PDB file of C-alpha atoms in Angstrom:
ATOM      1  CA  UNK A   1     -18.740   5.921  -8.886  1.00 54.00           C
ATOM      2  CA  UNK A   2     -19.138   9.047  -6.629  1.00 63.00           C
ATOM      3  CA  UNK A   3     -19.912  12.158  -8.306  1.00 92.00           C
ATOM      4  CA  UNK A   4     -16.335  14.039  -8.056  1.00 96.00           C
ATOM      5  CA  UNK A   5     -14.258  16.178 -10.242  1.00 96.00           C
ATOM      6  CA  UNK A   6     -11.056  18.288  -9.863  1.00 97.00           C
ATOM      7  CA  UNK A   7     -10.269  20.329 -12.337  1.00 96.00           C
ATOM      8  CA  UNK A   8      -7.727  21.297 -13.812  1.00 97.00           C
ATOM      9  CA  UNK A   9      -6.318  17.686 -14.629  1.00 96.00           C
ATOM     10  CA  UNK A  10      -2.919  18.979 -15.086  1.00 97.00           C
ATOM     11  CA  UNK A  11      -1.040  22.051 -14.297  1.00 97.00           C
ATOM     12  CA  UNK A  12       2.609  23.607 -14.661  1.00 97.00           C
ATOM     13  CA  UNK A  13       2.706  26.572 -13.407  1.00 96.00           C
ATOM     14  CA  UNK A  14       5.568  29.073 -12.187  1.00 96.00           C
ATOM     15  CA  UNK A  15       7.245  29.437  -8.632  1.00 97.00           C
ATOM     16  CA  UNK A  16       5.550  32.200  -7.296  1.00 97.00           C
ATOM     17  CA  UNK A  17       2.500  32.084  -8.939  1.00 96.00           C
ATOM     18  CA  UNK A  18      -0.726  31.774  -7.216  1.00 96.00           C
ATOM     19  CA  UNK A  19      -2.681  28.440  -8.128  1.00 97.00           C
ATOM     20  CA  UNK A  20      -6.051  27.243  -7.560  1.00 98.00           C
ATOM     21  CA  UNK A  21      -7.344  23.702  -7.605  1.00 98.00           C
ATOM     22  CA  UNK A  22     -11.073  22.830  -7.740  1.00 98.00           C
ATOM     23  CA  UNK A  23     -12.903  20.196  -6.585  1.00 98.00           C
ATOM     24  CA  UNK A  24     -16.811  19.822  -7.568  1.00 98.00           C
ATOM     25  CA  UNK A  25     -19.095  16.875  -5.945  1.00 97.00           C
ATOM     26  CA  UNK A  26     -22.653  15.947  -6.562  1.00 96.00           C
ATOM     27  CA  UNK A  27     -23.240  13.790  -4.084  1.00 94.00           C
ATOM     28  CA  UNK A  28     -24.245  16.524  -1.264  1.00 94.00           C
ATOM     29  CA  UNK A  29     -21.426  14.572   0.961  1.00 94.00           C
ATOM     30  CA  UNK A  30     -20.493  17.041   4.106  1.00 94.00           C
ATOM     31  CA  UNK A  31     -16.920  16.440   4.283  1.00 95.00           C
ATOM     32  CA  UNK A  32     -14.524  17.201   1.880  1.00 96.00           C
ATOM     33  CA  UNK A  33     -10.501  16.953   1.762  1.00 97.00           C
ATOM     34  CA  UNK A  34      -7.484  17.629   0.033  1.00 98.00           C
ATOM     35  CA  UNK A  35      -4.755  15.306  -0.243  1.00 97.00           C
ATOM     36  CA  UNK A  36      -1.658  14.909  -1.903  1.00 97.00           C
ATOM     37  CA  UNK A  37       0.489  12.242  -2.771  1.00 96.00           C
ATOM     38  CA  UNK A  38       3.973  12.234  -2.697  1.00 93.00           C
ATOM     39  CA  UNK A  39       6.631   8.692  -3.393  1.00 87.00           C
ATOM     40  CA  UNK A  40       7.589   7.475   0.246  1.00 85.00           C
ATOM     41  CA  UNK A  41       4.809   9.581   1.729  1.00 88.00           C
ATOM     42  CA  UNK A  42       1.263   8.058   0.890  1.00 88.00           C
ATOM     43  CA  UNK A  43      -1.273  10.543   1.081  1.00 94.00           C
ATOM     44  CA  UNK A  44      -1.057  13.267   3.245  1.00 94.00           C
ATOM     45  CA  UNK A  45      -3.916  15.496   4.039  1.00 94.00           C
ATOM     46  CA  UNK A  46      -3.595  19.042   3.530  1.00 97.00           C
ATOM     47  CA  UNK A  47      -7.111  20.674   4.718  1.00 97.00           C
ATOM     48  CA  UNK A  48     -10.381  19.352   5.131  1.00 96.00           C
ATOM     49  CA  UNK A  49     -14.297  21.194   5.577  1.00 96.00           C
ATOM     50  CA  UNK A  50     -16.883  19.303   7.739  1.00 95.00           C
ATOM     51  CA  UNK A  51     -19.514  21.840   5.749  1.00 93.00           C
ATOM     52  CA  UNK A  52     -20.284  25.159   4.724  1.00 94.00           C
ATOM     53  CA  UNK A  53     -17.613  27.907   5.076  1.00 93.00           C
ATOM     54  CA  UNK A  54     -16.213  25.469   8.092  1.00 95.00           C
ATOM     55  CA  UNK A  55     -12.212  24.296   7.298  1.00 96.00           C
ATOM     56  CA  UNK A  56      -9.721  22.664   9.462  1.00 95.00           C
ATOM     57  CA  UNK A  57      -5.927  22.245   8.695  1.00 95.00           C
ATOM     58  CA  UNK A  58      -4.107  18.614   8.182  1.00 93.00           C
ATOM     59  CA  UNK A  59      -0.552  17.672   8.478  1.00 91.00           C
ATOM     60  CA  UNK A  60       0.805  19.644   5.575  1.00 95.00           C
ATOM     61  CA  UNK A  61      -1.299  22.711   5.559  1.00 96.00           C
ATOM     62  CA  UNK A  62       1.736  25.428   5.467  1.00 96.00           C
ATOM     63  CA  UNK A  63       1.299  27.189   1.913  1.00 96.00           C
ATOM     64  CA  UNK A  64      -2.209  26.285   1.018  1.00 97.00           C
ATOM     65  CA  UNK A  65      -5.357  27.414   1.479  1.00 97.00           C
ATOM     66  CA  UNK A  66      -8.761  26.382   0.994  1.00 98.00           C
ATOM     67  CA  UNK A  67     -12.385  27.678   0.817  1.00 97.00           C
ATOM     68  CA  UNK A  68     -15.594  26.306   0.557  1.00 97.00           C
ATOM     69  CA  UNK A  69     -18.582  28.810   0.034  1.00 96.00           C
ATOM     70  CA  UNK A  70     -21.169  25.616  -1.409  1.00 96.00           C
ATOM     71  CA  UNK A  71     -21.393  22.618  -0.452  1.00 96.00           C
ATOM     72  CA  UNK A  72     -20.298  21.223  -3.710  1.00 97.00           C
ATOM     73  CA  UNK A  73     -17.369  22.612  -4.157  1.00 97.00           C
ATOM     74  CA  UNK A  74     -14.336  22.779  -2.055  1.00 98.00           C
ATOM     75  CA  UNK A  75     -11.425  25.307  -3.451  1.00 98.00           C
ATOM     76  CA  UNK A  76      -7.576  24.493  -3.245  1.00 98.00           C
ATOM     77  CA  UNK A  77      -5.256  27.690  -2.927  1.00 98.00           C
ATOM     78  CA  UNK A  78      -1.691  27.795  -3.118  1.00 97.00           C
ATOM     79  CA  UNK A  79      -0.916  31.230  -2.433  1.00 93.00           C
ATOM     80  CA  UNK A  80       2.612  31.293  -3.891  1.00 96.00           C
ATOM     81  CA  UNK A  81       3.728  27.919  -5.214  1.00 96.00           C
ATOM     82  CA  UNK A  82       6.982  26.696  -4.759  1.00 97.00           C
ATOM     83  CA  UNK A  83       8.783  23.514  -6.325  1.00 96.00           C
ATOM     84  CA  UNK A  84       8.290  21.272  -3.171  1.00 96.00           C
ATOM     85  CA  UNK A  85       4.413  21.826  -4.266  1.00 97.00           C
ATOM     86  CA  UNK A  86       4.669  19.461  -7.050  1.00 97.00           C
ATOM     87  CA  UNK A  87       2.946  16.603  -6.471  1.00 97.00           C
ATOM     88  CA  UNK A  88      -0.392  14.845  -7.398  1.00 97.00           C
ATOM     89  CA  UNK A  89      -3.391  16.459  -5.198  1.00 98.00           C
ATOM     90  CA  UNK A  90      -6.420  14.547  -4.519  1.00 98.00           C
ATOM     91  CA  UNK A  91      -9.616  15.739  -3.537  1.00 97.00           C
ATOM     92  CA  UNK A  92     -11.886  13.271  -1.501  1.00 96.00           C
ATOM     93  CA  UNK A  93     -15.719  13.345  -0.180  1.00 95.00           C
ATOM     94  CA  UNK A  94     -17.183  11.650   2.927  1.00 93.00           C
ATOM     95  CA  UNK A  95     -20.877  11.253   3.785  1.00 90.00           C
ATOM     96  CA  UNK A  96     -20.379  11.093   7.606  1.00 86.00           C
ATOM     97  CA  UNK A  97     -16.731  11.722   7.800  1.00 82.00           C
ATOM     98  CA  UNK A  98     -15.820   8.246   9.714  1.00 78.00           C
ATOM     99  CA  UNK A  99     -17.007   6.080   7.316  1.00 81.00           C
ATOM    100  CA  UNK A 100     -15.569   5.299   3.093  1.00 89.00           C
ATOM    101  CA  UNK A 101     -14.139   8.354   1.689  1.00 91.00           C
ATOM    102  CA  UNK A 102     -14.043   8.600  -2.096  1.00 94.00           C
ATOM    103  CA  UNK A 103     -11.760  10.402  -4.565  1.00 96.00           C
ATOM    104  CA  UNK A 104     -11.611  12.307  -7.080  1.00 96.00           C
ATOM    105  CA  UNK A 105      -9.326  11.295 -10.547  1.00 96.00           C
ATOM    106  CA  UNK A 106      -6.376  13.753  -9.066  1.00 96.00           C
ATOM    107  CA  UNK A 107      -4.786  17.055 -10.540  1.00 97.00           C
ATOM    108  CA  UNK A 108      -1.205  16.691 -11.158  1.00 97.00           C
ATOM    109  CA  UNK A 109       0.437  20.229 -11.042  1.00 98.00           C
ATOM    110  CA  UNK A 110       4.564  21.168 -11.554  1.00 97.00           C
ATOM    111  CA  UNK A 111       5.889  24.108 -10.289  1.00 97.00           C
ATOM    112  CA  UNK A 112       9.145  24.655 -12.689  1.00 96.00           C
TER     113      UNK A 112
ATOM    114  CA  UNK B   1       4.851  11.244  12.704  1.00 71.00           C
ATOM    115  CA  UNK B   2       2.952   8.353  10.464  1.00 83.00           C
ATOM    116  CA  UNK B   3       0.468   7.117  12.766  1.00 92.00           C
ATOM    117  CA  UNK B   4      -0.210   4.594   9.973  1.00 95.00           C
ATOM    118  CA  UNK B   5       2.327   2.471   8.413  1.00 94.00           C
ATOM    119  CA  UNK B   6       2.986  -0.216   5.779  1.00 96.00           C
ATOM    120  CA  UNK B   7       6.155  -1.304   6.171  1.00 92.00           C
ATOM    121  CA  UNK B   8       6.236  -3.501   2.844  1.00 95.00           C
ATOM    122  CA  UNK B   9       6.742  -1.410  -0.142  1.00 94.00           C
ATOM    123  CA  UNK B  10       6.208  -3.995  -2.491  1.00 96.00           C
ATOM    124  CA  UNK B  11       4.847  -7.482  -2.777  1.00 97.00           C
ATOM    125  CA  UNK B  12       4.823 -10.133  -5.854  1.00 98.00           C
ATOM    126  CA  UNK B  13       2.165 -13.325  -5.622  1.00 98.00           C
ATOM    127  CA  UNK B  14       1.541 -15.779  -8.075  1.00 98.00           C
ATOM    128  CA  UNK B  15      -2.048 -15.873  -9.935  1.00 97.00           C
ATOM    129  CA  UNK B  16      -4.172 -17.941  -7.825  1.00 97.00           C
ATOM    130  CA  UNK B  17      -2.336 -17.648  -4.823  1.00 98.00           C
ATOM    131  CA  UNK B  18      -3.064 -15.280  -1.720  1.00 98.00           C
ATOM    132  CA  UNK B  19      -1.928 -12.136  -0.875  1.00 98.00           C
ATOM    133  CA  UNK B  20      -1.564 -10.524   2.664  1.00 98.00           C
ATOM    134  CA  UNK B  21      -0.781  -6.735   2.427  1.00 98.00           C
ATOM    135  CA  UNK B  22      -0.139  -5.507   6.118  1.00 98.00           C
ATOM    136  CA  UNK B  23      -0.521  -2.184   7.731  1.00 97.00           C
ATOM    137  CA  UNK B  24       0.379  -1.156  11.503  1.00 97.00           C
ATOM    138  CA  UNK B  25      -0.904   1.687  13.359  1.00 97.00           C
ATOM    139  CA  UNK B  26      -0.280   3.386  16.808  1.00 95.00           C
ATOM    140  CA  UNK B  27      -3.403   5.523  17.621  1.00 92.00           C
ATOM    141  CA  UNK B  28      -5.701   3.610  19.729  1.00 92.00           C
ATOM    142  CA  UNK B  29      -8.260   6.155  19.186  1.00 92.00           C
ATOM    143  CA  UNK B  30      -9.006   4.974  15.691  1.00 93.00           C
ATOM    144  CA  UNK B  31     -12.280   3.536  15.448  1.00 92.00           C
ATOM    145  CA  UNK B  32     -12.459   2.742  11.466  1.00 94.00           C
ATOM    146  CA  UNK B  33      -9.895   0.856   9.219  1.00 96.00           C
ATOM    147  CA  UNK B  34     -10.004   1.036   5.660  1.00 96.00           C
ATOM    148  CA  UNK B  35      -8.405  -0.374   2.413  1.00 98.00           C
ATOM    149  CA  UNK B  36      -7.933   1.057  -0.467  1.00 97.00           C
ATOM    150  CA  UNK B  37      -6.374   0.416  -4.283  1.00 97.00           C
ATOM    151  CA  UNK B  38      -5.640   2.714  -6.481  1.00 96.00           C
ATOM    152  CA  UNK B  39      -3.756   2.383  -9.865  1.00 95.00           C
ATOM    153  CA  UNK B  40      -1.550   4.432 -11.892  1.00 92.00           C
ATOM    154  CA  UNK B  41      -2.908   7.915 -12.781  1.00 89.00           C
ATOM    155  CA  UNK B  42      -6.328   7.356 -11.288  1.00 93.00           C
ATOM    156  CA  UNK B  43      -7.797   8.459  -7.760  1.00 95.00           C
ATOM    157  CA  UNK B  44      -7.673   5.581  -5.202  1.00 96.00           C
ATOM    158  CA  UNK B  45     -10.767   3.665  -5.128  1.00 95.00           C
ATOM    159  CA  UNK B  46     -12.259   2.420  -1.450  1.00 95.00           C
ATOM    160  CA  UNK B  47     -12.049  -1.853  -1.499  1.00 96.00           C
ATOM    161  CA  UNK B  48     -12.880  -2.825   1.761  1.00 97.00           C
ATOM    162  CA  UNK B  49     -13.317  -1.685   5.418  1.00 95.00           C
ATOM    163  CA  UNK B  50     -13.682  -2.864   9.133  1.00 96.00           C
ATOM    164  CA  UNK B  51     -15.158  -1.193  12.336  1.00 94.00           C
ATOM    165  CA  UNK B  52     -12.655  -1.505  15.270  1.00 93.00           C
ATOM    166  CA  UNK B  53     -16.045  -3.429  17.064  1.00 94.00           C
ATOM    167  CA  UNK B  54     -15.228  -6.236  14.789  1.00 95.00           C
ATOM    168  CA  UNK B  55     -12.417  -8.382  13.782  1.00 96.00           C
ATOM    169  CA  UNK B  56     -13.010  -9.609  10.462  1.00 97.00           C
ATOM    170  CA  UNK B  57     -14.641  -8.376   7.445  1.00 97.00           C
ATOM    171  CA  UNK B  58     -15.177 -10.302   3.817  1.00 97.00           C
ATOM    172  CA  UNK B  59     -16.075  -8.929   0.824  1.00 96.00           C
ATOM    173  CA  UNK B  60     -15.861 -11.716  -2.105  1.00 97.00           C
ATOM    174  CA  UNK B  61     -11.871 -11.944  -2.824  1.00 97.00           C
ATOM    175  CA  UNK B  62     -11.307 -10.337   0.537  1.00 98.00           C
ATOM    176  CA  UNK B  63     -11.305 -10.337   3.789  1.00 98.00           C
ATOM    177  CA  UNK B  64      -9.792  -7.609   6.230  1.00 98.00           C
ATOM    178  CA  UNK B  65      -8.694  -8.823   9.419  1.00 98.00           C
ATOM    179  CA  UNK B  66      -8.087  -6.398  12.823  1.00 98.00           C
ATOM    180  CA  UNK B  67      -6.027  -7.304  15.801  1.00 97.00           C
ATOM    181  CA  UNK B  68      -6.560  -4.424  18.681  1.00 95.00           C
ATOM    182  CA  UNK B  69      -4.679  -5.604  20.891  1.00 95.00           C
ATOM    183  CA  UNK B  70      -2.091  -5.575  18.220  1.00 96.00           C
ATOM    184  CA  UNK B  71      -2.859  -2.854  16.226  1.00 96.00           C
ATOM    185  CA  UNK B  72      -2.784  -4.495  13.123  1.00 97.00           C
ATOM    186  CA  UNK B  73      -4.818  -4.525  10.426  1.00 97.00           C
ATOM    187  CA  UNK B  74      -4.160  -6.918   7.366  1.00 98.00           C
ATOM    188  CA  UNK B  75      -5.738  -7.390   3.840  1.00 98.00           C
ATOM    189  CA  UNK B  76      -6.272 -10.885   2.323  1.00 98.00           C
ATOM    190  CA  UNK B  77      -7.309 -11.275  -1.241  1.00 98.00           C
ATOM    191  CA  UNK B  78      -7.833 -15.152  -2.606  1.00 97.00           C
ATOM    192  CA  UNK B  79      -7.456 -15.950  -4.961  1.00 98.00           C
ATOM    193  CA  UNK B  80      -4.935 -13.691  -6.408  1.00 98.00           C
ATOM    194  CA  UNK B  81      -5.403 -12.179  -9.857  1.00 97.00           C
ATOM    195  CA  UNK B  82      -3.663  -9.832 -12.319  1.00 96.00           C
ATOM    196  CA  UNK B  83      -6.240  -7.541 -12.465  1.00 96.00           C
ATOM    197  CA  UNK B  84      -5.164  -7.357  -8.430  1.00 97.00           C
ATOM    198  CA  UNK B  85      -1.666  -5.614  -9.627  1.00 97.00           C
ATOM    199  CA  UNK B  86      -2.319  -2.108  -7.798  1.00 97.00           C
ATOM    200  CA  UNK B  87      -0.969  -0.039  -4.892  1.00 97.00           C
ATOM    201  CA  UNK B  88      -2.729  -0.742  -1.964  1.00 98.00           C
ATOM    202  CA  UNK B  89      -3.256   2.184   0.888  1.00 97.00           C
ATOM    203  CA  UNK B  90      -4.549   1.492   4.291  1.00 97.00           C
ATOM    204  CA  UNK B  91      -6.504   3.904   5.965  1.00 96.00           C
ATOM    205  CA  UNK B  92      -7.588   4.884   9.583  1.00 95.00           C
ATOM    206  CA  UNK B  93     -10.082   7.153  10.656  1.00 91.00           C
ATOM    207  CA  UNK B  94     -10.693   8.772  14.107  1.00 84.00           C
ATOM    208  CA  UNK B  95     -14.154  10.330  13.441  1.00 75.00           C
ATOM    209  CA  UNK B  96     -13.731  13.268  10.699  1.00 83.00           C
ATOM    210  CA  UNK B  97     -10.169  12.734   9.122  1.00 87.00           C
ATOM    211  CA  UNK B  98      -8.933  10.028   7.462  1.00 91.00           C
ATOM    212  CA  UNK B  99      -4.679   9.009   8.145  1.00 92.00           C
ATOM    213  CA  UNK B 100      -2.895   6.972   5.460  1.00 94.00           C
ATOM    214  CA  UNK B 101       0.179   4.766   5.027  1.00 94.00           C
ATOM    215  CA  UNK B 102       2.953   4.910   2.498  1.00 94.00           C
ATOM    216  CA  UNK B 103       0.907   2.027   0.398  1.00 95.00           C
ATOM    217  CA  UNK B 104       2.221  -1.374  -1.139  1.00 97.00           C
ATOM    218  CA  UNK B 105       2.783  -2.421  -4.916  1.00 97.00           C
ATOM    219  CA  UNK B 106       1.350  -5.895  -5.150  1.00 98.00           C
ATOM    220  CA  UNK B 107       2.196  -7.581  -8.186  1.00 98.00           C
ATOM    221  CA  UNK B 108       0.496 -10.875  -9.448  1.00 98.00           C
ATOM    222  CA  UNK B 109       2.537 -12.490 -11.714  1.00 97.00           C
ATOM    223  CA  UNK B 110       0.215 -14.597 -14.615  1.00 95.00           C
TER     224      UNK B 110
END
């Protein structure tokens, strides 16, 4: 299995309360992403880095950011959650970025 | 819009029989089709995947099929087992993002 973890595993949290999600990799993989997944939606990614301090926006990047100062770790921010924020987020990692992208075990967070 | 679709939400085989999950997509720029399965409370796990140069793939229990002209990609998995009971999520990539569909809840039934 590919070397990834999020952490935490689980979160509740409050609306309007800054959250950050973390994703770790030891698999020196360039690309990194953040999904989440949502019933009737699939997975829809959020953000994505193609390496070092380089990020790019997905389809449902309003609300979050993301960071990525090493390239094993790649930083989820939600700058001021809201209740259409809960949902189960998935990190993944990519060796070329075209090829098999693997995931991480998934952090499921509830904003109340 | 979903530029990747599965249009089944669910699907029930008998053990032993074969399955055929489907996916349909409408970017002709894609250049890499993927499959994978992912059960509850766990991240989804890559099965199988297919370069848009070819048309088949086959990897043991299955085989992923591409039609281009089409654009249609299909999983087959023979024989079915219940260890095969999963949500299945196609995937297409265009060179450094990945696009998913809404996934399908095969069931094999022992």
């Amino acid at each position: 299995d590919a070397g990834i973890t999020q952490s935490p595993r689980h979160k509740v949290t409050e609306t309007g309360t800054p959250v950050t999600l973390r994703c770790h990799q030891t698999e020196n993989h360039r690309y990194m992403y953040w999904y989440r997944q949502d019933p009737g939606h699939g997975l829809r990614l959020i953000h994505y880095s193609y390496g070092v301090k380089d990020t790019d926006k997905g389809e449902v990047s309003d609300g979050y950011s993301v960071s990525r100062s090493k390239t094993e770790d790649f930083l989820l921010t939600l700058e001021s959650a809201t209740s259409s924020q809960t949902s189960v987020y998935f990190c993944a990692i990519s060796r070329t970025g075209d090829t098999e992208a693997f995931f991480g075990q998934g952090t499921r967070l509830t904003v109340v | 819009d979903q530029q990747v679709k599965q249009n089944s939400p669910s699907l029930s085989v008998q053990e032993g029989r074969i399955s055929i999950l489907n996916c349909d997509y409408t970017n002709s720029m894609f250049d890499y089709f993927l499959w994978y399965k992912k059960y509850p409370a766990e991240g989804p796990t890559f099965l199988i995947s297919i370069s848009s140069i070819k048309d088949k793939n086959e990897d043991g229990r299955f085989t992923v099929f591409l039609n281009k002209s089409a654009k249609h990609l299909s999983l087959h998995i023979v024989p079915s087992q219940p260890g095969d009971s999963a949500v299945y999520f196609c995937a297409a990539s265009t060179g450094n993002q990945f696009y998913f569909g809404t996934g399908t809840s095969l069931t094999v039934i022992p």
